[in-house]
mmCIF file of C-alpha atoms in Angstrom:
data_model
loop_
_atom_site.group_PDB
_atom_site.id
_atom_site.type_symbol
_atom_site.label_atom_id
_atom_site.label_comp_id
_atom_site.label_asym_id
_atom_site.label_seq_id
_atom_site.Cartn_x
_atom_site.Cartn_y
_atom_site.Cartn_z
ATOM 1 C CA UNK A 1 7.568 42.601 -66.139
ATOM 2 C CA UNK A 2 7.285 41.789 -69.993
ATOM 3 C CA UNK A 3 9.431 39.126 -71.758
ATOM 4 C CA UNK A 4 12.178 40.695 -74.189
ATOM 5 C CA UNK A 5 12.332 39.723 -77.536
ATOM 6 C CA UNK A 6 15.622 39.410 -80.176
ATOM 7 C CA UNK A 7 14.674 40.642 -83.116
ATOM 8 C CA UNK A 8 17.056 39.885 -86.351
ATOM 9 C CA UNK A 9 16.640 42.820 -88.738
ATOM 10 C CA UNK A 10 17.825 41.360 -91.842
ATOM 11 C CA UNK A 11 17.580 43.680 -95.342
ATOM 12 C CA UNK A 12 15.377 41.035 -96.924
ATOM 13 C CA UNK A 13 13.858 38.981 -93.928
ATOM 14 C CA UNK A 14 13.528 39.185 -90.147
ATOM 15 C CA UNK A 15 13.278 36.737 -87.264
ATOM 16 C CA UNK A 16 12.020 37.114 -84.091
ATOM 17 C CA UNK A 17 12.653 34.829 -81.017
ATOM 18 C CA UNK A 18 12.023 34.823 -77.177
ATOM 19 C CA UNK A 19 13.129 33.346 -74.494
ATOM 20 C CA UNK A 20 11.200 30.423 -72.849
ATOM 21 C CA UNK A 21 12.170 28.486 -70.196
ATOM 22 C CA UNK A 22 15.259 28.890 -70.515
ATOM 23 C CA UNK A 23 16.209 28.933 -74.149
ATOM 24 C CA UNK A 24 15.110 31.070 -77.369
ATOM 25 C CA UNK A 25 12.560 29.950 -79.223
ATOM 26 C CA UNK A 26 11.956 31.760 -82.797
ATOM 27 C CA UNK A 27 7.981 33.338 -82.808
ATOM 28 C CA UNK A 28 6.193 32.000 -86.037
ATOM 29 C CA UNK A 29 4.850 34.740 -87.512
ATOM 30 C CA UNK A 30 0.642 35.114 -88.431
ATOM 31 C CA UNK A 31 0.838 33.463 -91.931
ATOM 32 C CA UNK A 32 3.049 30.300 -89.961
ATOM 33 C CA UNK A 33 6.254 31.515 -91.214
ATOM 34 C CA UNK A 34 9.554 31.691 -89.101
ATOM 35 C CA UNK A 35 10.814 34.243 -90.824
ATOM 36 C CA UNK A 36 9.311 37.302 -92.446
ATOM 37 C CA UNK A 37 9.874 39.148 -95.118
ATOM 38 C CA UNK A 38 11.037 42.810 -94.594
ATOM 39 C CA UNK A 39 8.842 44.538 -96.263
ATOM 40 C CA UNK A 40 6.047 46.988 -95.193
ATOM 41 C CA UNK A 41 3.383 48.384 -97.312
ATOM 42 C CA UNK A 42 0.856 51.405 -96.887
ATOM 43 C CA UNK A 43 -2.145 51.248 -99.318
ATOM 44 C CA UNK A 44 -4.733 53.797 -100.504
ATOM 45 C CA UNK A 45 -7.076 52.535 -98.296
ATOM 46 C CA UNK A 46 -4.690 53.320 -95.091
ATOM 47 C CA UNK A 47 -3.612 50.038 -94.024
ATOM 48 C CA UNK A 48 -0.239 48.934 -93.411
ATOM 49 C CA UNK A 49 0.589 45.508 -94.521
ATOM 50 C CA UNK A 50 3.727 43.480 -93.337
ATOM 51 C CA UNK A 51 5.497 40.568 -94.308
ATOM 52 C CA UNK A 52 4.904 38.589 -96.996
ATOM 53 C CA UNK A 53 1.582 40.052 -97.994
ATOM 54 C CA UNK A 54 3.229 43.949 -98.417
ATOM 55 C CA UNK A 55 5.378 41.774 -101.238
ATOM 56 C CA UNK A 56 2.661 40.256 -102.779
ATOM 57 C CA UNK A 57 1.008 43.613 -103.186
ATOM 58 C CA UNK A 58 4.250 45.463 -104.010
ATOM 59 C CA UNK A 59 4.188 45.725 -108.286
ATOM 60 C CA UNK A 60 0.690 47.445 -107.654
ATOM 61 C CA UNK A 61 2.357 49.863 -105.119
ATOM 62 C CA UNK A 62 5.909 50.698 -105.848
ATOM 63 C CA UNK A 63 5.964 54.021 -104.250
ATOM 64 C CA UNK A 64 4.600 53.033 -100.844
ATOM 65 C CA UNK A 65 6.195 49.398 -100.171
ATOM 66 C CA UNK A 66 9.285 49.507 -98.655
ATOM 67 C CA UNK A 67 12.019 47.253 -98.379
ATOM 68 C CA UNK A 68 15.836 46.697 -98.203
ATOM 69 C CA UNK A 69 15.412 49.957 -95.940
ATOM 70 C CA UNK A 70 18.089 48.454 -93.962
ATOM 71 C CA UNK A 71 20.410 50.243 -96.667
ATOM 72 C CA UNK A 72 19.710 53.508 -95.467
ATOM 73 C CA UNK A 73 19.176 53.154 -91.800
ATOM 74 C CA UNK A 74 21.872 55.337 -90.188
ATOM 75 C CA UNK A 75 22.681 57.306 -93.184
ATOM 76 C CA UNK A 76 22.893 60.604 -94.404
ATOM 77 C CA UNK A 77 20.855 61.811 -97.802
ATOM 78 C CA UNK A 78 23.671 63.094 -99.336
ATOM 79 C CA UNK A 79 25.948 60.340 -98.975
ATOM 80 C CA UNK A 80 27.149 57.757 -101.778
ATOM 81 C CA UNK A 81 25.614 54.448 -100.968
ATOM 82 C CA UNK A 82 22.192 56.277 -100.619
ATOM 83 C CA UNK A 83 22.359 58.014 -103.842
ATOM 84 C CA UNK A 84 23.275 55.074 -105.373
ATOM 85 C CA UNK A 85 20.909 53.049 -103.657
ATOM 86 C CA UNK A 86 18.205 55.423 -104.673
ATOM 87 C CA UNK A 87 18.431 54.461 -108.430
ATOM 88 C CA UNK A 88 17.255 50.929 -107.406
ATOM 89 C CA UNK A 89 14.475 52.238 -105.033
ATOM 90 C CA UNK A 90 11.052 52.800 -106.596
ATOM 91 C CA UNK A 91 10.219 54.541 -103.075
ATOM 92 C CA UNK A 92 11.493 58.363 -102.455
ATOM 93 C CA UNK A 93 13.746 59.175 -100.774
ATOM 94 C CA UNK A 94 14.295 62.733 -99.081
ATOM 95 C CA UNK A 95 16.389 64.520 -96.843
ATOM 96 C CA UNK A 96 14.983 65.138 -93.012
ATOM 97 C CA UNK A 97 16.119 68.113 -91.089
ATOM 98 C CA UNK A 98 19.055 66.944 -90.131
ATOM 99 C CA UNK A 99 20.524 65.462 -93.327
ATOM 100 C CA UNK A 100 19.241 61.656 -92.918
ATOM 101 C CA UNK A 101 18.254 59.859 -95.342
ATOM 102 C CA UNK A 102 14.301 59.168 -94.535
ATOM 103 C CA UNK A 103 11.874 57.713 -96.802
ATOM 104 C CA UNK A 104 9.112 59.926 -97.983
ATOM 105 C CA UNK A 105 5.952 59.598 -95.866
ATOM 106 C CA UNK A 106 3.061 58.670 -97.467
ATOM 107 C CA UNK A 107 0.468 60.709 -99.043
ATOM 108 C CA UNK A 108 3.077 63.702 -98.851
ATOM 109 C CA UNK B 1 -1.748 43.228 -8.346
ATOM 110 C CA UNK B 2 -0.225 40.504 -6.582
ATOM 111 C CA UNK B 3 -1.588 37.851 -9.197
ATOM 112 C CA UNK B 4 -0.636 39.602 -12.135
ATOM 113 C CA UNK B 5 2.843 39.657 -10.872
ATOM 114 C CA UNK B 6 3.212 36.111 -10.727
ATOM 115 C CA UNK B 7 1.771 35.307 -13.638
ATOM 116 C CA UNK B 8 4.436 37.512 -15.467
ATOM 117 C CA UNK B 9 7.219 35.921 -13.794
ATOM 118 C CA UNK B 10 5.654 32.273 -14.782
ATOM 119 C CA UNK B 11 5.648 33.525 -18.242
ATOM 120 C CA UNK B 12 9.119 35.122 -18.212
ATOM 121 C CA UNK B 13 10.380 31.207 -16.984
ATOM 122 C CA UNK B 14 8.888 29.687 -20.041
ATOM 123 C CA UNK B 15 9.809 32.560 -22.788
ATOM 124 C CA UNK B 16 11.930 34.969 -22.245
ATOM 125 C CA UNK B 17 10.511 38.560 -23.265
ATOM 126 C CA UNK B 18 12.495 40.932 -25.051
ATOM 127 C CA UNK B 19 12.193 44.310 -21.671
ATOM 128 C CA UNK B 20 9.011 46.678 -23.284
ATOM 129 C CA UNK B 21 7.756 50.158 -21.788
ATOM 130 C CA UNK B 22 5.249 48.924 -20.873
ATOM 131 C CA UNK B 23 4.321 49.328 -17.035
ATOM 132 C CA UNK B 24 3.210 46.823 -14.886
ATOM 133 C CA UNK B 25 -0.235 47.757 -14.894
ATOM 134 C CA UNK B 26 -0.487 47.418 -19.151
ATOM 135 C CA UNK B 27 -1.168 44.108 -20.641
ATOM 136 C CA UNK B 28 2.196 43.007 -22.800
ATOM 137 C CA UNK B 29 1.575 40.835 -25.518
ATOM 138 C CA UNK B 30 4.040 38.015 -25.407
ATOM 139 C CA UNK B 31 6.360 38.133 -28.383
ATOM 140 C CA UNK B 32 8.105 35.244 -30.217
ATOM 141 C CA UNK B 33 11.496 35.001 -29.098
ATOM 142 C CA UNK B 34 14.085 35.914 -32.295
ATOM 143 C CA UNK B 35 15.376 32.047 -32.305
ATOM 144 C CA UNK B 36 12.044 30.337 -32.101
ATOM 145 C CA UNK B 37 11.094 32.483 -35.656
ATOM 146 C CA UNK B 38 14.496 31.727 -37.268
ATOM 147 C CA UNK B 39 13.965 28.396 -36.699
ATOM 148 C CA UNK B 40 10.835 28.399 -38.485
ATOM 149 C CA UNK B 41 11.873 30.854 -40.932
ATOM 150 C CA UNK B 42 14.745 28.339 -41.664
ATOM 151 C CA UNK B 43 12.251 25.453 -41.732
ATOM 152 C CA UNK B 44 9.976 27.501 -44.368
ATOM 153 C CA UNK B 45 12.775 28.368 -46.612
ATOM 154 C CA UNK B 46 14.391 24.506 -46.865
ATOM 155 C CA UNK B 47 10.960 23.288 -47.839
ATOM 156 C CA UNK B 48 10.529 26.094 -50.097
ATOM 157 C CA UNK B 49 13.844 25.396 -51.575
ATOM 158 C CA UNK B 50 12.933 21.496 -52.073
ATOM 159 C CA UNK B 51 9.596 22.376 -53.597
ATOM 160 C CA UNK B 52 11.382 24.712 -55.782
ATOM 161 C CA UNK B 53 14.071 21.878 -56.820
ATOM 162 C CA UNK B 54 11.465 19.323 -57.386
ATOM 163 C CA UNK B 55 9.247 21.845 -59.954
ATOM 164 C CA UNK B 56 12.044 22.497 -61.571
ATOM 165 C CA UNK B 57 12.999 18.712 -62.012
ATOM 166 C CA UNK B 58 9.617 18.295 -63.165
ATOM 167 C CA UNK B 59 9.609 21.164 -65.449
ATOM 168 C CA UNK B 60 12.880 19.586 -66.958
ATOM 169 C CA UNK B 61 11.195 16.118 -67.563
ATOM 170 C CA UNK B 62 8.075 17.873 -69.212
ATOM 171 C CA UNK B 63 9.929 19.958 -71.669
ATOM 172 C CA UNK B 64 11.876 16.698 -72.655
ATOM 173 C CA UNK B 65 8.112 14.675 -72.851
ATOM 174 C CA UNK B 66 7.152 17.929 -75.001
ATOM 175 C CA UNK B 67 9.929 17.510 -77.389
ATOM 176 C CA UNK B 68 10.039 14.072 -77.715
ATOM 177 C CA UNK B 69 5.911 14.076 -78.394
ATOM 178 C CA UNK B 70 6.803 16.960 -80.605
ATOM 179 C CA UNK B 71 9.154 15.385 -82.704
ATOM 180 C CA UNK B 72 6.991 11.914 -83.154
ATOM 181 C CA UNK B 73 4.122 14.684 -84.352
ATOM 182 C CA UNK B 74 6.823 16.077 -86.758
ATOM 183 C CA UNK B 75 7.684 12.610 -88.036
ATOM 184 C CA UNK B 76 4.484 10.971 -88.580
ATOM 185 C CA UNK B 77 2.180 13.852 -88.627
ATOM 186 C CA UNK B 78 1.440 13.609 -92.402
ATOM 187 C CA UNK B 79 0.669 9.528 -91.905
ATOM 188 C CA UNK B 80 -3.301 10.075 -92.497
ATOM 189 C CA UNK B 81 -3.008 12.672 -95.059
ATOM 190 C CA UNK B 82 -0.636 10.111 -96.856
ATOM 191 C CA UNK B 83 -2.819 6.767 -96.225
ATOM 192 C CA UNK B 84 -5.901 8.709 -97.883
ATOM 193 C CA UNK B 85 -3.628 9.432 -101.051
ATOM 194 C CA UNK B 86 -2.321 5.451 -101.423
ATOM 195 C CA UNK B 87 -5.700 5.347 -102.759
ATOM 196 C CA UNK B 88 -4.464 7.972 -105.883
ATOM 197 C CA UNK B 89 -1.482 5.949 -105.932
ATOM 198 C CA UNK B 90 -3.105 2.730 -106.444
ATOM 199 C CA UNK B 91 -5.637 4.450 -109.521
ATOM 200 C CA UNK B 92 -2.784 6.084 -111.430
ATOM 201 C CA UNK B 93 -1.174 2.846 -111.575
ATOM 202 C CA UNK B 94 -3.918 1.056 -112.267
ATOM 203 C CA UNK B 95 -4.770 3.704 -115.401
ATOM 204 C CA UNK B 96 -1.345 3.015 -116.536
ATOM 205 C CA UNK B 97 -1.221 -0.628 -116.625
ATOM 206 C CA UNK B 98 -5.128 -0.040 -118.631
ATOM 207 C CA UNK B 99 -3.093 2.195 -120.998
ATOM 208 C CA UNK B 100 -0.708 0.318 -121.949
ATOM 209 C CA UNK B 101 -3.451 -2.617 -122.953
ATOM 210 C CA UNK B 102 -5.765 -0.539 -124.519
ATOM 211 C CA UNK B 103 -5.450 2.127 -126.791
ATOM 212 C CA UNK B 104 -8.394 4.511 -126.506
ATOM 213 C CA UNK B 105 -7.495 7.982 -125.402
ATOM 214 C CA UNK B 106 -10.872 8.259 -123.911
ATOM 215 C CA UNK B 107 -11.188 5.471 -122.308
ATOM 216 C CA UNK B 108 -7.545 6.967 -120.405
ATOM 217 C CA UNK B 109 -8.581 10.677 -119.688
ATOM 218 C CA UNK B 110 -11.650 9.573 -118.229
ATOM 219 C CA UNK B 111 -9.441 7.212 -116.084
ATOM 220 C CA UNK B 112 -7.369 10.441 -115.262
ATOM 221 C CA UNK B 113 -10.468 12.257 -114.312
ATOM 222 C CA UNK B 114 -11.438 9.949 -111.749
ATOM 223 C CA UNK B 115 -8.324 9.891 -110.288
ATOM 224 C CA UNK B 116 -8.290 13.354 -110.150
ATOM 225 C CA UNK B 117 -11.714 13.696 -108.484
ATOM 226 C CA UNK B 118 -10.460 11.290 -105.925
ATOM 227 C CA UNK B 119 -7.338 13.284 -105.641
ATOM 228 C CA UNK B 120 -9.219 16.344 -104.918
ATOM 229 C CA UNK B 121 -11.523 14.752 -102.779
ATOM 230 C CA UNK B 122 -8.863 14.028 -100.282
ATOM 231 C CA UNK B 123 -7.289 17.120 -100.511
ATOM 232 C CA UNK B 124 -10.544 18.876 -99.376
ATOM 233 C CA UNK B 125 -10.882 16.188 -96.489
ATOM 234 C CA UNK B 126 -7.460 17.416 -94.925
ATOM 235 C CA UNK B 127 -8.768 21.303 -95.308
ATOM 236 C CA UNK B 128 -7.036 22.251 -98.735
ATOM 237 C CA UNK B 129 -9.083 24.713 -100.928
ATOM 238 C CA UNK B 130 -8.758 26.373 -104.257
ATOM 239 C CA UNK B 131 -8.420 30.260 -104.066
ATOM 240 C CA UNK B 132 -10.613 32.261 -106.223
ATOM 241 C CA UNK B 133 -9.160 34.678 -108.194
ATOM 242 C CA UNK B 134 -10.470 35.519 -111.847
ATOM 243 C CA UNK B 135 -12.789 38.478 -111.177
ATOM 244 C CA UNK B 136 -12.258 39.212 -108.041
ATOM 245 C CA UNK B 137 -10.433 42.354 -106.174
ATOM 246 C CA UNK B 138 -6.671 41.692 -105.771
ATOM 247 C CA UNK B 139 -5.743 40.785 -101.867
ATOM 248 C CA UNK B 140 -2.470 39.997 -101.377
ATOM 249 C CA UNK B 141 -3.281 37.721 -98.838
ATOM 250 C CA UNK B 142 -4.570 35.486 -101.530
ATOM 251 C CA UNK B 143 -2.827 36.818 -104.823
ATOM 252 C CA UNK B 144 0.559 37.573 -106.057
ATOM 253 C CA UNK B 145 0.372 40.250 -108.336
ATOM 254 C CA UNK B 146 2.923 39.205 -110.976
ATOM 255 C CA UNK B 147 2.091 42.272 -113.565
ATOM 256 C CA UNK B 148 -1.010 44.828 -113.862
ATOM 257 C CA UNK B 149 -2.946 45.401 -117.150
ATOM 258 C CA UNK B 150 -4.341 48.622 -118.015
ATOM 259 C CA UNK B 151 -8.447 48.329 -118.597
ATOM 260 C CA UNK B 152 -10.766 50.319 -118.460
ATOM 261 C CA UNK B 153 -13.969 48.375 -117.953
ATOM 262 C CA UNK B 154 -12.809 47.080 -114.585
ATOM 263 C CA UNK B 155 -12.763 48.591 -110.733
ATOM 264 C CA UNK B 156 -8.825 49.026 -110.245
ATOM 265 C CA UNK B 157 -6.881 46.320 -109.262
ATOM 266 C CA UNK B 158 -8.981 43.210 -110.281
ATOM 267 C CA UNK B 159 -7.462 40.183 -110.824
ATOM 268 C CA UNK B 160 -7.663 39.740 -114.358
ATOM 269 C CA UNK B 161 -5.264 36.874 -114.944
ATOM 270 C CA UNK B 162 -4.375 33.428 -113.667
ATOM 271 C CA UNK B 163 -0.841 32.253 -114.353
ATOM 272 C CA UNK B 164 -0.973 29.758 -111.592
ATOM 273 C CA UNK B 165 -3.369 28.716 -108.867
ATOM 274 C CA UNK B 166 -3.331 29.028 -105.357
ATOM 275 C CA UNK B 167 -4.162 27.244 -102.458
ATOM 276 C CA UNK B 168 -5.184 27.392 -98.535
ATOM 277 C CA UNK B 169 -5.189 24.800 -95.597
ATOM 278 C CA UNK B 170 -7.644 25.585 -93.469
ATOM 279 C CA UNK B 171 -7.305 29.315 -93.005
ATOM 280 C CA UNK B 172 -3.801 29.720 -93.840
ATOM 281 C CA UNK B 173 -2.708 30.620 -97.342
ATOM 282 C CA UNK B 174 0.056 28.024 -98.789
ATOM 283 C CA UNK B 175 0.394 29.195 -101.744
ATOM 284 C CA UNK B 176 -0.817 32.289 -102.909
ATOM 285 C CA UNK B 177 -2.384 32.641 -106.451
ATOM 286 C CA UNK B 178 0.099 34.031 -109.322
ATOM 287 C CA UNK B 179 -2.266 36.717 -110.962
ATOM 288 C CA UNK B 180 -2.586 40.104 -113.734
ATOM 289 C CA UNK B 181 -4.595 42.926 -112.006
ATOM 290 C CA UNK B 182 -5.908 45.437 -113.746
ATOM 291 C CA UNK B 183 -5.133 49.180 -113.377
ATOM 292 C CA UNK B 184 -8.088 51.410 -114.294
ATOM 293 C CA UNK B 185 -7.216 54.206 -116.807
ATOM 294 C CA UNK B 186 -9.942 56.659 -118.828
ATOM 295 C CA UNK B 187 -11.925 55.105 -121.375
ATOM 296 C CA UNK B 188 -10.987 56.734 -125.091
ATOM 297 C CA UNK B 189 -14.020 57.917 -126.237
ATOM 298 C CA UNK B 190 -13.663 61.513 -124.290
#
């Protein structure tokens, strides 16, 4: 049986902690960090980058880093807080089938 | 016949056999009576249990050794690092005291250098290195891009700037480099 994790999806930063023996201990992430930035990042090249390297990367790749996501998770595109939230975004935005709001997929 | 008979009733005396199909003339193998096997059953699962209780009393006393050795790490784990820089300490002082004797300037940066090659020479000892950025192809595992500059006699994204440098410990990145990287657009003559 595999061990469950708790993951704590903030809008800027996440934590992620499991439980061992008997209590939760937060995971360090691979650059050391306890927390992580949430941010992911898809490049030319076709890598996805996480964390704090997606924000280091992010001025030279506005349209395909992503973050503060957690604004429009759950919500529809033609709603208020997403249009608002759009004029903030340098990422697009578009409407899926069924009205949610879903970031546009790369290279699309 | 006769024998086999008697020999079944000897053994029926001693332990009593649970009544099989078996006929006479078949071999029965003699079971375990039900009590005999809860009564080791019950004996297996009380030592069991007391194993069980004494791991887990163990496991108890090791995660407290753990944290306790884990804490002491925590609290005196930068004591070499921090002996090798009294060193530093001890030469910036030292310039100080020089500088306020004597007046040459030179005589004071070149002070300054030394310390600073000492400085630097402990920091390497403990793993620290300087990340190389000038010239090289942006990686954000290294560099922060803080802005990007349009050239067009470099590859895209080269670093092209160094506002401040960056450093790693070992193989972990402590502080990333705060660079300028170039975005490639057409030369003019067309």
């Amino acid at each position: 049986m595999g061990k469950a994790i708790g993951i704590d999806l903030g809008t800027t930063n996440s934590v992620v902690a499991v439980m061992q023996g008997g209590e939760p201990v937060v995971v360090a992430n691979q650059e050391g960090s306890r927390t992580t930035p949430s941010v992911v990042a898809f490049t030319e090249k076709g890598e996805r980058l996480v964390g704090q390297i997606a924000k280091r990367q992010s001025i030279t790749n506005p349209e395909n880093t992503i973050f503060s996501i957690k604004r429009l998770m759950g919500r529809k595109y033609d709603s208020e807080i997403v249009t608002e939230a759009m004029k903030r975004l340098p990422y697009k935005v578009v409407p899926a089938s069924n009205g949610d709001a879903h970031r546009r997929r790369y290279l699309q | 016949m006769e024998k086999r008979e008697i020999k079944d009733l000897e053994i029926k005396e001693e332990h009593p056999v649970e009544e099989t199909k078996a006929g006479p003339e078949e071999m029965v193998p003699v079971e375990q009576p039900p009590e005999e096997r809860i009564e080791e059953l019950e004996a297996e699962l009380a030592e069991s249990r007391e194993r069980y209780i004494r791991l887990y009393a163990e496991f108890e006393n090791y995660k407290k050794r753990v944290q306790k050795d884990k804490e002491e790490m925590l609290k005196y784990g930068t004591e070499p690092l921090l002996q090798d820089l009294l060193t530093v300490l001890d030469n910036l002082e030292m310039a100080i005291q020089h500088a306020e004797k004597e007046v040459s300037a030179e005589s004071l940066i070149q002070g300054v250098e030394l310390t600073l090659k000492e400085f630097r020479k402990v920091l390497n000892k403990y793993g620290i290195s300087e990340i190389e950025a000038v010239g090289k192809p942006f990686n954000p595992v290294y560099h922060h891009a803080m802005s990007e500059i349009e050239r067009s006699d470099l590859d895209d994204k080269t670093v092209v700037e160094e506002y401040r440098k960056g450093y790693t410990l070992k193989d972990r990145t402590i502080r990333p480099a705060l660079v300028a990287v170039s975005r490639k657009t057409k030369t003019e003559d067309n």
